[in-house]
PDB file of C-alpha atoms in Angstrom:
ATOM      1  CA  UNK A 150    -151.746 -45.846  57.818  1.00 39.00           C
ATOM      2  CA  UNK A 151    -149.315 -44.004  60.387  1.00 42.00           C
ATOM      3  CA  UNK A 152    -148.637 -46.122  63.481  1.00 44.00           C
ATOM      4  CA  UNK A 153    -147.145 -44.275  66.049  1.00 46.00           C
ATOM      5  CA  UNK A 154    -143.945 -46.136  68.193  1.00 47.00           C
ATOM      6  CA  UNK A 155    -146.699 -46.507  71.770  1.00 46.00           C
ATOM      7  CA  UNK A 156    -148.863 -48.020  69.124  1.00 46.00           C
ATOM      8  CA  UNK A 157    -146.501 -50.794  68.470  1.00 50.00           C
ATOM      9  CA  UNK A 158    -145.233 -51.087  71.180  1.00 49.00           C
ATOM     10  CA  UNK A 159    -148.129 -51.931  73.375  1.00 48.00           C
ATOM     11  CA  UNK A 160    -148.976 -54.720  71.131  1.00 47.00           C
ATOM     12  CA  UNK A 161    -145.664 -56.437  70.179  1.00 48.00           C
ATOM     13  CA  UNK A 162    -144.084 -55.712  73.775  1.00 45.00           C
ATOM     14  CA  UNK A 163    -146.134 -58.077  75.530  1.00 38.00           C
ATOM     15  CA  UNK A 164    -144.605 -60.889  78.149  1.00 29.00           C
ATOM     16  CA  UNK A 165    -146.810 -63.287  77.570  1.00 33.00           C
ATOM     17  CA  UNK A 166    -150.379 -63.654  76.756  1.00 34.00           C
ATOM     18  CA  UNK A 167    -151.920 -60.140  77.987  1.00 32.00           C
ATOM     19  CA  UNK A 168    -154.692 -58.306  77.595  1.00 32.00           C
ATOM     20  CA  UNK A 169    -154.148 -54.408  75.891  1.00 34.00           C
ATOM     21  CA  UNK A 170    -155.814 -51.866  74.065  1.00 34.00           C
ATOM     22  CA  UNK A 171    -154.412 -51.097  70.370  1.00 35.00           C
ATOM     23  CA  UNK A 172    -155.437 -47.177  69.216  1.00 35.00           C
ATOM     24  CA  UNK A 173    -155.072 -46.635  65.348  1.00 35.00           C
ATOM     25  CA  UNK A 174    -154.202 -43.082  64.622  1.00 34.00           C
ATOM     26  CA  UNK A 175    -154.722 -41.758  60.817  1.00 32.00           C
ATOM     27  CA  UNK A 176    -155.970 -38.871  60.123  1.00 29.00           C
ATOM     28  CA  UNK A 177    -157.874 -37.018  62.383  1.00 26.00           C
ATOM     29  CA  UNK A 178    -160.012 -39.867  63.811  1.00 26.00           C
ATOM     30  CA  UNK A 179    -158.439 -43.134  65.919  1.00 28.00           C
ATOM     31  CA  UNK A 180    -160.143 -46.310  66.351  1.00 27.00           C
ATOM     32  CA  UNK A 181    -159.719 -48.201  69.853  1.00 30.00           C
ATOM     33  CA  UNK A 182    -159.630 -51.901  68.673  1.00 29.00           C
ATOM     34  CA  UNK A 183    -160.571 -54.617  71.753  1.00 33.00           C
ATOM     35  CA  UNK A 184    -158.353 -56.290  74.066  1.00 39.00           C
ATOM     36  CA  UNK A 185    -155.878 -58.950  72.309  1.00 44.00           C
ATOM     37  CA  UNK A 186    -154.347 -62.112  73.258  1.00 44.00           C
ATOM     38  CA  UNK A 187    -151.037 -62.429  71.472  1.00 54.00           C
ATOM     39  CA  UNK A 188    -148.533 -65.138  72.358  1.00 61.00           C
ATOM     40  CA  UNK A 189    -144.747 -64.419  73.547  1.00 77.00           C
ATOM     41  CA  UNK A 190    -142.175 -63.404  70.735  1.00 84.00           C
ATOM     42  CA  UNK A 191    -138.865 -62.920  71.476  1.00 87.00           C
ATOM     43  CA  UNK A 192    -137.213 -59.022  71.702  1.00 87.00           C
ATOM     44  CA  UNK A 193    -135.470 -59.470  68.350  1.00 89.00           C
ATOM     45  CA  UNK A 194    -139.345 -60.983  66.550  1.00 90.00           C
ATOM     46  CA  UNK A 195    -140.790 -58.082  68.095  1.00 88.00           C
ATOM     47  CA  UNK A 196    -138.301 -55.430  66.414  1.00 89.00           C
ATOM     48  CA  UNK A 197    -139.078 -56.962  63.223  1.00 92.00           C
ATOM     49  CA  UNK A 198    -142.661 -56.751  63.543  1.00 92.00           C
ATOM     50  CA  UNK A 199    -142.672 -53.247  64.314  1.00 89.00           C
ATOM     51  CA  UNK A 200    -140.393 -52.341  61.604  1.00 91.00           C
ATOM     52  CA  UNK A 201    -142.589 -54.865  59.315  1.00 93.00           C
ATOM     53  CA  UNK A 202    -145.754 -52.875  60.661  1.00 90.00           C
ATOM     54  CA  UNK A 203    -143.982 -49.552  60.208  1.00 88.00           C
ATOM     55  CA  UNK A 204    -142.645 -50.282  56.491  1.00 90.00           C
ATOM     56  CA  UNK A 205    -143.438 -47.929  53.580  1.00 85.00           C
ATOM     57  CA  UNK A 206    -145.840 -49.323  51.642  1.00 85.00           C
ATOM     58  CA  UNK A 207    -146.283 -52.228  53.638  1.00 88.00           C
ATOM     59  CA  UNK A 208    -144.045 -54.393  52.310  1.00 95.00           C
ATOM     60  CA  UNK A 209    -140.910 -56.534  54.353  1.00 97.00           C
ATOM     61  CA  UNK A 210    -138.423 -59.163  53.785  1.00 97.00           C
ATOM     62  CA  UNK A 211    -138.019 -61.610  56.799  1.00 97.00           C
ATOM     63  CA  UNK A 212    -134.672 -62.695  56.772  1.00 93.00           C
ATOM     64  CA  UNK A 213    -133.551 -64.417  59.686  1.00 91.00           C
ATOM     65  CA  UNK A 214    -131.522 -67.715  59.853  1.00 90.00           C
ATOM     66  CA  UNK A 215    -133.513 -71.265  59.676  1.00 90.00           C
ATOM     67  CA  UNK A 216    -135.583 -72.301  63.079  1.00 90.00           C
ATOM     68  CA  UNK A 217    -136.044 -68.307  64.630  1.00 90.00           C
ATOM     69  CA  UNK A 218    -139.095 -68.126  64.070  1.00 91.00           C
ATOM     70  CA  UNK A 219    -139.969 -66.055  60.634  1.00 95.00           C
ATOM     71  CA  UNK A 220    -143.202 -67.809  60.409  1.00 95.00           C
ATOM     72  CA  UNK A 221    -144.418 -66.139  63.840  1.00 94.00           C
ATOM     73  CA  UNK A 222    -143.023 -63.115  62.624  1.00 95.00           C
ATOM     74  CA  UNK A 223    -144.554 -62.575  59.642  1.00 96.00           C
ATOM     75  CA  UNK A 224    -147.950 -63.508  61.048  1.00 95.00           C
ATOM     76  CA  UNK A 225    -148.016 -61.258  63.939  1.00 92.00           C
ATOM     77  CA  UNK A 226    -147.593 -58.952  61.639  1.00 93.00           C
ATOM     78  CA  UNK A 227    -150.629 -59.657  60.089  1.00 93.00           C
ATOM     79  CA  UNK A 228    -152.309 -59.528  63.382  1.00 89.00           C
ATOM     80  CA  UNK A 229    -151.316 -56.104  64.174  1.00 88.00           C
ATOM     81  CA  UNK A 230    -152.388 -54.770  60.851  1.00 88.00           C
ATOM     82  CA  UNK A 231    -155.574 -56.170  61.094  1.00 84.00           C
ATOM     83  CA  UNK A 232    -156.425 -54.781  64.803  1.00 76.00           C
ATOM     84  CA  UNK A 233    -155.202 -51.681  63.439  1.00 72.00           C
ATOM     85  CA  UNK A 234    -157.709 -51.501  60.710  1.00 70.00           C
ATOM     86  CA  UNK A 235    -160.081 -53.294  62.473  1.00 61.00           C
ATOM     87  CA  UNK A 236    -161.034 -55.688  59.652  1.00 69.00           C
ATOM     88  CA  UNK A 237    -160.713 -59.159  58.148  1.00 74.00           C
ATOM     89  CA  UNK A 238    -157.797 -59.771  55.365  1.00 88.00           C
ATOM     90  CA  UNK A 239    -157.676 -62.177  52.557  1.00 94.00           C
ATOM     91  CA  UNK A 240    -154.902 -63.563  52.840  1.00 96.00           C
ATOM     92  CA  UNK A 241    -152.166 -66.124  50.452  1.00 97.00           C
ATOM     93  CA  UNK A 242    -149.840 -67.799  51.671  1.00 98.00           C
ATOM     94  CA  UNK A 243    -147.382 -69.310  49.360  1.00 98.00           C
ATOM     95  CA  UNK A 244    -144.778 -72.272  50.323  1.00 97.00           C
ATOM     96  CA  UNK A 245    -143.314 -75.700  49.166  1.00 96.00           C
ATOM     97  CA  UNK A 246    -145.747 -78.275  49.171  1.00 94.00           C
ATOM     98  CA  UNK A 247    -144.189 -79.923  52.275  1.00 95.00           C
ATOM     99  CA  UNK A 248    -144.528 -77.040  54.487  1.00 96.00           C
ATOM    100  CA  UNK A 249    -148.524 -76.359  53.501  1.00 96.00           C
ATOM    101  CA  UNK A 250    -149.891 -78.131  56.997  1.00 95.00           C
ATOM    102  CA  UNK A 251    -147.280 -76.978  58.649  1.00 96.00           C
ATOM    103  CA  UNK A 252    -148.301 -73.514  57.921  1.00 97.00           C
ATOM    104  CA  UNK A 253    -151.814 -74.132  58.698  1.00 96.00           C
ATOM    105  CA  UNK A 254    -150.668 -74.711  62.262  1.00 95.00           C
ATOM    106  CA  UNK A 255    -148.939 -71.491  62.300  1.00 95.00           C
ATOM    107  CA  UNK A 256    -152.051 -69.750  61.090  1.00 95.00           C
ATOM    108  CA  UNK A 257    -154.169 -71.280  63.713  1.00 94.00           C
ATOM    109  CA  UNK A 258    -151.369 -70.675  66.546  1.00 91.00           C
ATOM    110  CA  UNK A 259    -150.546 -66.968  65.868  1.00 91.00           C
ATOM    111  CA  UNK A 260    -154.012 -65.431  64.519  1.00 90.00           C
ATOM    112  CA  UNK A 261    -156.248 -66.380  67.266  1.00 81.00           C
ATOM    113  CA  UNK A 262    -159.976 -67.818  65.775  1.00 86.00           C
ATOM    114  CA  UNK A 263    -158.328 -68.127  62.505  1.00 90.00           C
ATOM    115  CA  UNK A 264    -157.981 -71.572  59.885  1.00 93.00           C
ATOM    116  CA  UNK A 265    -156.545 -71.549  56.566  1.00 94.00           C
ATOM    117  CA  UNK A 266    -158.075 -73.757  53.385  1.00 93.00           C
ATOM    118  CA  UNK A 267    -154.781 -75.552  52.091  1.00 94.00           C
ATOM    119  CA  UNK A 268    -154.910 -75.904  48.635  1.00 91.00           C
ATOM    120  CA  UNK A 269    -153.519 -79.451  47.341  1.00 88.00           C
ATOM    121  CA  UNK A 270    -155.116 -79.964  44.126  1.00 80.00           C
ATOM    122  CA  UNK A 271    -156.025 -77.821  40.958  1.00 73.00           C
ATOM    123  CA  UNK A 272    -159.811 -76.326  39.952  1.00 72.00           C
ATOM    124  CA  UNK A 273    -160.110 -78.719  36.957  1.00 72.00           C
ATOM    125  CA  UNK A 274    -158.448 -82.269  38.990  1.00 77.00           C
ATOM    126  CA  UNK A 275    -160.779 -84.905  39.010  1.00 76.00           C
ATOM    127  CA  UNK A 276    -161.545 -85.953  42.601  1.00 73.00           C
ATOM    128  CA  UNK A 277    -163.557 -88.165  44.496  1.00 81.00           C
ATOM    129  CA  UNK A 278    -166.668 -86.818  45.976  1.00 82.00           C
ATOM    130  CA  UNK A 279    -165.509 -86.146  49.536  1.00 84.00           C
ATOM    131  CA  UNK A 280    -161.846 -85.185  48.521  1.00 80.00           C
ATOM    132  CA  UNK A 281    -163.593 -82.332  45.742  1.00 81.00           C
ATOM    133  CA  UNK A 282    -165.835 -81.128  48.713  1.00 86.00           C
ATOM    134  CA  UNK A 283    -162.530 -80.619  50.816  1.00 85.00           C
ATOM    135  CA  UNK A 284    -160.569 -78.885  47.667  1.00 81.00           C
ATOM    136  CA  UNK A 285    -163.453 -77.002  47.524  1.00 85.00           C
ATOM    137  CA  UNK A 286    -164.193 -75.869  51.025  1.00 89.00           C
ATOM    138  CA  UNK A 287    -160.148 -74.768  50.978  1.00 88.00           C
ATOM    139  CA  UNK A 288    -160.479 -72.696  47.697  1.00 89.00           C
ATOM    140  CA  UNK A 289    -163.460 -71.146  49.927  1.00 90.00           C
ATOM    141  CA  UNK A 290    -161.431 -69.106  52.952  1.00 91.00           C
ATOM    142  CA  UNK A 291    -160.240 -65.929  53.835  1.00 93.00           C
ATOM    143  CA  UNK A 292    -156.844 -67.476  54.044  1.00 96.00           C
ATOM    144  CA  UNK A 293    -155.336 -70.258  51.497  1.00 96.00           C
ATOM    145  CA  UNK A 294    -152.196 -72.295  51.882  1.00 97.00           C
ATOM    146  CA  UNK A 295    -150.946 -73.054  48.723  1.00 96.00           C
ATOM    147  CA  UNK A 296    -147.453 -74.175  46.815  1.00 96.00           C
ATOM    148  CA  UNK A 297    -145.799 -72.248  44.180  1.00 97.00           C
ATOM    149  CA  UNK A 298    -147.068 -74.815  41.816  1.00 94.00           C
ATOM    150  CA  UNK A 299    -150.019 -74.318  42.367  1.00 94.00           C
ATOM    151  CA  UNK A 300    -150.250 -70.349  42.358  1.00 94.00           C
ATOM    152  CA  UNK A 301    -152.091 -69.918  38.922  1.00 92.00           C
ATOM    153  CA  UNK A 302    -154.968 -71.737  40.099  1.00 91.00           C
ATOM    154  CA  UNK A 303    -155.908 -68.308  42.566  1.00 93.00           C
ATOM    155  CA  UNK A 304    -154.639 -66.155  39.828  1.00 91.00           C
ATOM    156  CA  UNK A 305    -157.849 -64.674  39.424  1.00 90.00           C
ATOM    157  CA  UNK A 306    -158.816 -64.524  42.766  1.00 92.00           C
ATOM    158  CA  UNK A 307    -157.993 -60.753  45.200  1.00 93.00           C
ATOM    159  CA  UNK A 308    -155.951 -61.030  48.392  1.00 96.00           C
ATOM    160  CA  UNK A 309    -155.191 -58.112  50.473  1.00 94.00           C
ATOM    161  CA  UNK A 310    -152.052 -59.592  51.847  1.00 96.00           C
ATOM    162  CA  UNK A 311    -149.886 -62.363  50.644  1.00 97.00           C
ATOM    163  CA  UNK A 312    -146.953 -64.103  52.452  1.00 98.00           C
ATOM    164  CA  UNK A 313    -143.788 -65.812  50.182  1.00 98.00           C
ATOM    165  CA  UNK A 314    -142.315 -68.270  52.025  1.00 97.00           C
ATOM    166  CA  UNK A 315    -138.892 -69.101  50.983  1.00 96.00           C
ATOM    167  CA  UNK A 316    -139.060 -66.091  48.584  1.00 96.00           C
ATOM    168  CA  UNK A 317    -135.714 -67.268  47.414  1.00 95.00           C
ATOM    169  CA  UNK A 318    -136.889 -68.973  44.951  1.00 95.00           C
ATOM    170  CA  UNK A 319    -138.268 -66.127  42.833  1.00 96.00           C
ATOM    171  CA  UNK A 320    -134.498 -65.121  42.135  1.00 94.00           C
ATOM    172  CA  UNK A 321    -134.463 -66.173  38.527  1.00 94.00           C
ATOM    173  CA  UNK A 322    -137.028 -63.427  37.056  1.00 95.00           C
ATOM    174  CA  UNK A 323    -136.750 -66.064  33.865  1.00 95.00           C
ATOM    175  CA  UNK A 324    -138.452 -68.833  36.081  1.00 96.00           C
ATOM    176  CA  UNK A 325    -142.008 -69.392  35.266  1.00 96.00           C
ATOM    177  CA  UNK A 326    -142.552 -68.818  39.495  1.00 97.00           C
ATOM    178  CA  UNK A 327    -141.073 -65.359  39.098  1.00 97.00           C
ATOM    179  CA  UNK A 328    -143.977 -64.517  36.167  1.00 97.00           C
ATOM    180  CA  UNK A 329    -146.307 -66.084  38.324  1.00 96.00           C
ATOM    181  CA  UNK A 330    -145.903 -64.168  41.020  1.00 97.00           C
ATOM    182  CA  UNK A 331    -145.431 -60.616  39.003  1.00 97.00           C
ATOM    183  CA  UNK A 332    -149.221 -60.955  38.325  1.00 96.00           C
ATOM    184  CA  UNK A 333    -150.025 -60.449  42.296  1.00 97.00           C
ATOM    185  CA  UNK A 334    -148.513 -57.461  42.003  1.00 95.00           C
ATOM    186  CA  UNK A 335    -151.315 -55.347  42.815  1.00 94.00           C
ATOM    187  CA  UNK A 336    -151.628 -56.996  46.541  1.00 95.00           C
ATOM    188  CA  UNK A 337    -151.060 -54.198  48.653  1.00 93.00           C
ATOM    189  CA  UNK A 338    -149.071 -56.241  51.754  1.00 95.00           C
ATOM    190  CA  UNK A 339    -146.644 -58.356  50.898  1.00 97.00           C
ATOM    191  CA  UNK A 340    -143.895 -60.077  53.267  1.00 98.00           C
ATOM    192  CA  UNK A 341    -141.108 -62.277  51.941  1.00 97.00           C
ATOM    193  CA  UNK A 342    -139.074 -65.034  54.248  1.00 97.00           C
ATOM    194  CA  UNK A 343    -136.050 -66.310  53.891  1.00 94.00           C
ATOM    195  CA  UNK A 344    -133.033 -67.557  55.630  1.00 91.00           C
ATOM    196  CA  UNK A 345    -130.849 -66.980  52.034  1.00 84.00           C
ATOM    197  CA  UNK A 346    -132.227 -63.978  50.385  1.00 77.00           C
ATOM    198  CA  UNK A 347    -129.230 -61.377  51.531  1.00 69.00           C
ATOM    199  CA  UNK A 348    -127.273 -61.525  49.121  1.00 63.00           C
ATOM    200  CA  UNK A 349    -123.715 -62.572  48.804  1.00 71.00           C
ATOM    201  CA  UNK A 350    -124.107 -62.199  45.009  1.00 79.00           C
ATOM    202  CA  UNK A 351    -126.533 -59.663  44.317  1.00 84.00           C
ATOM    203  CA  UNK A 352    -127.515 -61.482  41.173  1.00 86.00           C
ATOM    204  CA  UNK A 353    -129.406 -63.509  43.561  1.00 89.00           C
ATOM    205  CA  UNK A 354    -131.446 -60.654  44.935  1.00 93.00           C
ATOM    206  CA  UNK A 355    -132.795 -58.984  42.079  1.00 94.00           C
ATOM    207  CA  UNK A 356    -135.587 -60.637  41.240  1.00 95.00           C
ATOM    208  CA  UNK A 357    -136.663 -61.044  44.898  1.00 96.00           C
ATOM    209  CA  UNK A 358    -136.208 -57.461  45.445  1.00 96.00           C
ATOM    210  CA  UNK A 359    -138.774 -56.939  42.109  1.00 97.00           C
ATOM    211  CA  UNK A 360    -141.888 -58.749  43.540  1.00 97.00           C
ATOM    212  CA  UNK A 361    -141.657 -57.442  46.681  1.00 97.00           C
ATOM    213  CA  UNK A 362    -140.741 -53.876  45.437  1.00 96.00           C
ATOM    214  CA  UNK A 363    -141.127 -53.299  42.042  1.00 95.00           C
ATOM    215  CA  UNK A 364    -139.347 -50.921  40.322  1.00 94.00           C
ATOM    216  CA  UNK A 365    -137.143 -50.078  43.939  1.00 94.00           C
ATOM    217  CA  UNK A 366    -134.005 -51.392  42.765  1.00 94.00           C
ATOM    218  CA  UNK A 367    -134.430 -50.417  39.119  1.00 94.00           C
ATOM    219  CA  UNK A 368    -133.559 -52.812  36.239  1.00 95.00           C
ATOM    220  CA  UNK A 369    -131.549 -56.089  36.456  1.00 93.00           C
ATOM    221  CA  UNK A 370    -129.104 -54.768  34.331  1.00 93.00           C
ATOM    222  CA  UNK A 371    -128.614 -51.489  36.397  1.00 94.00           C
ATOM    223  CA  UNK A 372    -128.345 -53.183  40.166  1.00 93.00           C
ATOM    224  CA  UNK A 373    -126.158 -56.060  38.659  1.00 92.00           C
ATOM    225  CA  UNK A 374    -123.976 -52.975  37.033  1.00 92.00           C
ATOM    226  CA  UNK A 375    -123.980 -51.506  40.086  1.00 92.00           C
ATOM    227  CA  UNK A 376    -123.832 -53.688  43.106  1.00 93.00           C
ATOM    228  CA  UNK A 377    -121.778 -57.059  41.269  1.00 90.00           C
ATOM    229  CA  UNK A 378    -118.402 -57.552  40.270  1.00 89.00           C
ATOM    230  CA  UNK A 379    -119.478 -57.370  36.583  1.00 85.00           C
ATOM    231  CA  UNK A 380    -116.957 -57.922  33.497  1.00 88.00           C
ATOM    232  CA  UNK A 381    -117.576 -58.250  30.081  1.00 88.00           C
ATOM    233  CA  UNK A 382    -116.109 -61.206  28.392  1.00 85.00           C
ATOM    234  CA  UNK A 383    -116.139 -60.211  24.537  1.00 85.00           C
ATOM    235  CA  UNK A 384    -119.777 -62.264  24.688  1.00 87.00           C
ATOM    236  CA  UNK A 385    -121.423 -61.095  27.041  1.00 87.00           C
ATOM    237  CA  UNK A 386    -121.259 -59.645  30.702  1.00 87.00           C
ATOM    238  CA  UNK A 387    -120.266 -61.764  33.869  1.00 87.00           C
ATOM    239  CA  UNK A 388    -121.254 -61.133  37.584  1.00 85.00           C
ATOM    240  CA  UNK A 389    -119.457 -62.650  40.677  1.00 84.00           C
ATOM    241  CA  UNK A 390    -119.668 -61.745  44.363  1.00 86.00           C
ATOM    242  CA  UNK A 391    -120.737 -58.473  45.587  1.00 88.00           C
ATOM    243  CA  UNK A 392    -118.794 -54.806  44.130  1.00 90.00           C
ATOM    244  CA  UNK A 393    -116.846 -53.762  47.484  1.00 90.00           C
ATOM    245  CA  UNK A 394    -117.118 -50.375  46.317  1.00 92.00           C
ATOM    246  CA  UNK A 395    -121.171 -50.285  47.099  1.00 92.00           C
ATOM    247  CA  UNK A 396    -121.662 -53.070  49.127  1.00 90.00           C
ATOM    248  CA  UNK A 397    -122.180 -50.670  52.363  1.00 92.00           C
ATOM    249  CA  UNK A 398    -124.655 -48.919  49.966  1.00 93.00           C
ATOM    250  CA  UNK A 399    -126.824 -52.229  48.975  1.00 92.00           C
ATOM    251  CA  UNK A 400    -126.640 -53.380  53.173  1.00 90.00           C
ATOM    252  CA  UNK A 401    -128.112 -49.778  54.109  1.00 93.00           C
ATOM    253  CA  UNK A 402    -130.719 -50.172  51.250  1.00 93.00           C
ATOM    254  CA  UNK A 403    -131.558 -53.615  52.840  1.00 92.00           C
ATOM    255  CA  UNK A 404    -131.920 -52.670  56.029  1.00 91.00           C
ATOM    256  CA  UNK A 405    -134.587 -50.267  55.581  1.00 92.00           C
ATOM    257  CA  UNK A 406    -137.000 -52.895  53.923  1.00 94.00           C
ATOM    258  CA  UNK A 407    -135.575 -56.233  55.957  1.00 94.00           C
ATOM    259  CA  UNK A 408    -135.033 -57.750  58.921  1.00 94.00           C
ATOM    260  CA  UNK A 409    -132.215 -60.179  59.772  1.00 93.00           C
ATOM    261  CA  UNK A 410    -131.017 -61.838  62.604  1.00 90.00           C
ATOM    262  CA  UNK A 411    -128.236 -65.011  62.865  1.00 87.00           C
ATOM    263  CA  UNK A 412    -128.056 -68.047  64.775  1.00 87.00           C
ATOM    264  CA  UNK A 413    -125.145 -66.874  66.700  1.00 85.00           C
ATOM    265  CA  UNK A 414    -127.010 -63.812  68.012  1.00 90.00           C
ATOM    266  CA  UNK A 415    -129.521 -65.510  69.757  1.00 84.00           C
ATOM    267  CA  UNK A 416    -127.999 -69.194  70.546  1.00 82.00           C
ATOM    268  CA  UNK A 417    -129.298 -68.585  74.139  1.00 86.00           C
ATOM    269  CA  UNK A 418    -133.094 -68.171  73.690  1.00 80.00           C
ATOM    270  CA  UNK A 419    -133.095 -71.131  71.907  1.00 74.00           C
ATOM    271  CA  UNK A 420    -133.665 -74.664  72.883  1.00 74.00           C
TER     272      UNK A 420
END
């Protein structure tokens, strides 16, 4: 799908909730989608959501600090490319357990009409009655909360978009979450969010930079050759910190697939 920048911008730059038109251009046909409500987002959310909305392939890294709102972000998002496309998404929504409710809330704030089943308990967990009807009613929706414990129990099952919270922690591609979440490859939307995943040591990003986009950074080997301070040891090689020589390289490279915005930048909008 092409969206063109008035497309974008009539939905994301909205004051506050407001009615507007949204026109999907691809090919040689557009669809007018109704009027929708959307609630505020700050001027630095809504450049992320257009660039999210805009992204090759339809895949973004939310990267802003802790508390600005990636959540929102990420979910308008979702909003957009559903008006655009006038249709209904399955989506995933993956997160620590302690954040599952939390995201529910989110779900229900930022896509209008909209719950989410959250997913607490395996397929094959005995249950009472009552609590198995709830597990089961959960497993049933168009959207699922669930924690990255939990993932291989919707294996099986096809999402059209799917949302890593705290992506971070599919860094280690040795991890049995990083596995995991290789088999969801084939989900064509896919946003990460994290507050860490920049990388000061680019050994950290790899593996985040994989699910999101495979095969876009090439191997492990080759970006940890390339972008870390790497030295062999008469063992085996080490990697520390970020190569100076290509670190302006590996920012521009980021920048065209992420979003990021610090504390510092925005200290007045907040509360």
């Amino acid at each position: 799908s092409v969206f063109p920048d008035e497309y974008v911008h009539n939905y994301v730059n909205s004051a506050k909730y407001v009615d507007t038109y949204i026109e999907r251009h691809s090919c040689s046909h557009s669809v007018t989608v109704g009027k929708v409500l959307i609630p505020t987002l700050h001027n630095y959310q809504y450049e992320a959501v257009k660039s999210a909305a805009l992204a090759p392939g339809n895949r973004w890294l939310f990267n802003d600090d802790t508390g600005l709102g990636k959540s929102a972000q990420a979910l308008s998002t979702v909003r957009l490319l559903r008006f655009s496309r006038a249709q209904s998404f399955r989506m995933l929504i993956v997160c620590p357990a302690m954040v599952r409710e939390a995201w529910r809330k989110e779900v229900q704030r930022w896509l209008t009409g909209e719950d989410a089943g959250v997913i607490d308990a395996g397929l094959k967990r005995k249950l009472s009655k009552k609590a198995a009807q709830r597990r089961d009613a959960a497993y049933a929706q168009q959207i699922i909360v669930i924690s990255y414990n939990l993932l291989e129990q919707v294996i099986e099952r096809e999402f059209d978009i799917i949302i890593w919270d705290e992506v971070h922690k599919l860094k280690n591609p040795m991890s049995t979450y990083f596995k995991m979440a290789q088999q969801f490859a084939s989900v064509p939307i896919q946003f990460g969010l994290s507050a860490t995943a920049m990388p000061d040591k680019p050994v950290d990003f790899w593996g985040v930079g994989e699910i999101l986009w495979p095969g876009r950074f090439g191997t492990e080997f080759e970006f940890k050759q390339h972008y870390a301070e790497a030295s062999n040891n008469g063992y085996g090689w080490d990697y520390k910190g970020i190569n100076t020589k290509h670190a302006e390289d590996l920012k521009f490279r980021l920048s065209q697939c992420s979003s990021r915005t610090v504390r510092q930048e925005v200290a007045h909008l907040l509360p």
